[in-house]
Amino acid sequence: DAAAMHQLLKRASRERHVASTSANERSSRSHAVIQLALVGRCVIPGMQREVSGLLSFVDLAGSERLAHTSATGDRLKEAQHINRSLCALGDVIEAICRKGALSKGGTPSAASSVHVPFRNSRLTMLLRDSLGGDSKTLMFVNVSPFQVHACCIGLAKRHVVEGSDESR
């Protein structure tokens, strides 16, 4: 229920590692991932239907340019781990996009040969079900304009399920 969820969020917030760096006074030193497994049931006399899904809320720690932060010791190790996992996430997203482009181009055999490196980090292994297949991903990004070199934004597409009201 909502009260239990609120308690879990408060506990997670208390346990999240935050520290001061030269770039940020209260810097997240870890990613936060909350996943809710949902099951919906519809019972009609003579028929029962069940659907399930996974809802993932992810707050990623920001990447840091190590040359600008002067990080040493534990802060340096944390920054390296954060940057490595963010790079692994970028590699996974890039591979999924490449696979999708090949399958839309009419070459399913080439698309099936694209390896998506989910196992390169704990973060991407955890988010595997939220990134691949029939999943839907919505991302909010807070980025410093000084960190953006090039950005290519794809077009949003509507997914219509056969037999739904929208397909008629």
Short mmCIF file of C-alpha atoms in Angstrom, two decimals:
data_model
loop_
_atom_site.label_atom_id
_atom_site.label_comp_id
_atom_site.label_asym_id
_atom_site.label_seq_id
_atom_site.Cartn_x
_atom_site.Cartn_y
_atom_site.Cartn_z
CA ASP A 1 0.00 0.00 0.00
CA ALA A 2 1.01 3.66 -0.22
CA ALA A 3 2.11 3.95 3.43
CA ALA A 4 4.42 0.93 3.13
CA MET A 5 5.86 2.31 -0.10
CA HIS A 6 6.49 5.68 1.56
CA GLN A 7 8.35 3.96 4.41
CA LEU A 8 10.51 2.03 1.94
CA LEU A 9 11.34 5.25 0.06
CA LYS A 10 12.33 7.01 3.31
CA ARG A 11 14.56 4.07 4.27
CA ALA A 12 16.19 4.00 0.83
CA SER A 13 16.81 7.75 1.02
CA ARG A 14 18.51 7.38 4.42
CA GLU A 15 20.75 4.59 3.12
CA ARG A 16 21.75 6.25 -0.15
CA HIS A 17 25.36 7.33 -0.08
CA VAL A 18 25.79 11.10 -0.46
CA ALA A 19 29.06 13.00 0.01
CA SER A 20 30.61 16.36 -0.71
CA THR A 21 32.84 16.77 -3.76
CA SER A 22 34.53 19.82 -5.26
CA ALA A 23 31.82 19.78 -7.97
CA ASN A 24 28.78 19.40 -5.68
CA GLU A 25 28.17 19.88 -1.97
CA ARG A 26 25.66 16.98 -1.77
CA SER A 27 26.64 14.57 -4.51
CA SER A 28 24.91 11.19 -4.95
CA ARG A 29 27.64 8.58 -4.75
CA SER A 30 25.39 5.73 -5.83
CA HIS A 31 22.48 4.99 -8.14
CA ALA A 32 19.02 4.42 -6.65
CA VAL A 33 16.75 1.79 -8.22
CA ILE A 34 13.22 1.03 -7.04
CA GLN A 35 11.32 -1.70 -8.84
CA LEU A 36 7.66 -2.54 -8.37
CA ALA A 37 6.31 -5.83 -9.69
CA LEU A 38 2.65 -5.28 -10.53
CA VAL A 39 -0.06 -7.85 -11.21
CA GLY A 40 -3.53 -7.00 -12.47
CA ARG A 41 -6.41 -9.45 -12.48
CA CYS A 42 -9.75 -9.22 -14.21
CA VAL A 43 -12.29 -11.82 -13.25
CA ILE A 44 -15.39 -12.13 -15.41
CA PRO A 45 -17.74 -15.08 -14.94
CA GLY A 46 -16.29 -17.89 -16.98
CA MET A 47 -13.01 -16.08 -17.70
CA GLN A 48 -10.03 -14.81 -15.76
CA ARG A 49 -7.27 -12.65 -17.20
CA GLU A 50 -4.01 -11.70 -15.52
CA VAL A 51 -1.33 -9.28 -16.65
CA SER A 52 1.92 -8.45 -14.96
CA GLY A 53 4.60 -5.83 -15.34
CA LEU A 54 7.65 -4.30 -13.78
CA LEU A 55 7.85 -0.59 -13.02
CA SER A 56 11.39 0.70 -12.45
CA PHE A 57 12.22 4.09 -10.97
CA VAL A 58 15.90 4.90 -11.38
CA ASP A 59 17.85 7.89 -10.09
CA LEU A 60 21.32 7.71 -11.58
CA ALA A 61 24.29 9.31 -9.89
CA GLY A 62 25.83 11.91 -12.17
CA SER A 63 28.99 11.34 -14.15
CA GLU A 64 32.03 13.33 -13.17
CA ARG A 65 35.03 14.54 -15.05
CA LEU A 66 37.75 13.34 -12.74
CA ALA A 67 40.20 16.01 -13.90
CA HIS A 68 37.81 18.75 -12.71
CA THR A 69 36.77 17.26 -9.37
CA SER A 70 40.24 16.57 -7.90
CA ALA A 71 38.76 13.44 -6.35
CA THR A 72 41.06 11.16 -4.37
CA GLY A 73 40.68 8.03 -2.26
CA ASP A 74 37.11 6.82 -1.75
CA ARG A 75 35.58 9.69 -3.80
CA LEU A 76 37.85 8.74 -6.73
CA LYS A 77 36.82 5.06 -6.54
CA GLU A 78 33.13 6.02 -6.30
CA ALA A 79 33.42 8.34 -9.30
CA GLN A 80 35.15 5.63 -11.34
CA HIS A 81 32.43 3.08 -10.50
CA ILE A 82 29.66 5.59 -11.30
CA ASN A 83 31.27 6.54 -14.63
CA ARG A 84 31.86 2.88 -15.55
CA SER A 85 28.24 1.89 -14.91
CA LEU A 86 26.92 4.93 -16.82
CA CYS A 87 29.14 4.00 -19.78
CA ALA A 88 27.82 0.42 -19.62
CA LEU A 89 24.24 1.76 -19.64
CA GLY A 90 25.10 3.91 -22.68
CA ASP A 91 26.57 0.86 -24.44
CA VAL A 92 23.38 -1.12 -23.79
CA ILE A 93 21.12 1.67 -25.07
CA GLU A 94 23.29 2.10 -28.16
CA ALA A 95 23.20 -1.65 -28.91
CA ILE A 96 19.40 -1.75 -28.48
CA CYS A 97 19.06 1.19 -30.90
CA ARG A 98 21.39 -0.49 -33.42
CA LYS A 99 19.44 -3.73 -33.14
CA GLY A 100 16.14 -1.89 -33.64
CA ALA A 101 17.45 0.00 -36.68
CA LEU A 102 18.63 -3.23 -38.32
CA SER A 103 15.35 -5.05 -37.70
CA LYS A 104 13.35 -2.12 -39.11
CA GLY A 105 15.64 -2.08 -42.15
CA GLY A 106 14.42 -5.57 -43.06
CA THR A 107 17.51 -7.51 -41.98
CA PRO A 108 16.37 -9.56 -38.98
CA SER A 109 19.39 -11.87 -39.21
CA ALA A 110 21.73 -8.88 -38.83
CA ALA A 111 19.63 -7.56 -35.92
CA SER A 112 19.84 -10.91 -34.13
CA SER A 113 23.64 -10.81 -34.40
CA VAL A 114 23.86 -7.54 -32.40
CA HIS A 115 25.03 -8.30 -28.87
CA VAL A 116 23.42 -6.20 -26.12
CA PRO A 117 25.98 -6.14 -23.26
CA PHE A 118 23.59 -6.30 -20.27
CA ARG A 119 26.10 -8.29 -18.20
CA ASN A 120 28.76 -5.54 -18.22
CA SER A 121 27.44 -3.94 -15.02
CA ARG A 122 25.11 -4.65 -12.13
CA LEU A 123 23.02 -1.64 -13.13
CA THR A 124 22.34 -2.92 -16.65
CA MET A 125 21.66 -6.46 -15.40
CA LEU A 126 19.10 -5.05 -12.96
CA LEU A 127 17.46 -2.91 -15.66
CA ARG A 128 17.47 -5.60 -18.36
CA ASP A 129 13.69 -6.17 -18.24
CA SER A 130 13.07 -2.40 -18.30
CA LEU A 131 15.24 -1.74 -21.36
CA GLY A 132 14.74 -4.58 -23.83
CA GLY A 133 11.91 -6.40 -25.55
CA ASP A 134 8.46 -4.85 -25.29
CA SER A 135 9.35 -2.51 -22.44
CA LYS A 136 8.64 1.20 -22.47
CA THR A 137 11.25 3.61 -21.16
CA LEU A 138 10.75 7.23 -20.18
CA MET A 139 13.83 9.20 -19.21
CA PHE A 140 14.14 12.58 -17.54
CA VAL A 141 17.62 14.01 -17.77
CA ASN A 142 19.22 16.86 -15.88
CA VAL A 143 22.46 17.68 -17.69
CA SER A 144 24.83 20.59 -17.44
CA PRO A 145 25.13 22.35 -20.83
CA PHE A 146 28.92 22.16 -20.40
CA GLN A 147 28.78 18.32 -20.52
CA VAL A 148 26.79 17.93 -23.74
CA HIS A 149 28.88 17.44 -26.88
CA ALA A 150 26.39 16.00 -29.35
CA CYS A 151 22.83 14.89 -28.90
CA CYS A 152 20.60 12.92 -31.25
CA ILE A 153 16.99 12.61 -30.15
CA GLY A 154 14.84 9.94 -31.74
CA LEU A 155 11.14 10.27 -32.51
CA ALA A 156 8.56 8.88 -30.09
CA LYS A 157 6.41 6.12 -31.57
CA ARG A 158 2.99 4.84 -30.53
CA HIS A 159 2.69 1.10 -29.95
CA VAL A 160 -0.80 -0.16 -30.78
CA VAL A 161 -1.85 -3.57 -29.52
CA GLU A 162 -3.99 -5.67 -31.89
CA GLY A 163 -7.59 -5.75 -30.71
CA SER A 164 -7.34 -2.55 -28.65
CA ASP A 165 -9.70 0.40 -29.19
CA GLU A 166 -6.86 2.36 -30.84
CA SER A 167 -6.34 -0.24 -33.59
CA ARG A 168 -9.93 0.06 -34.83
#
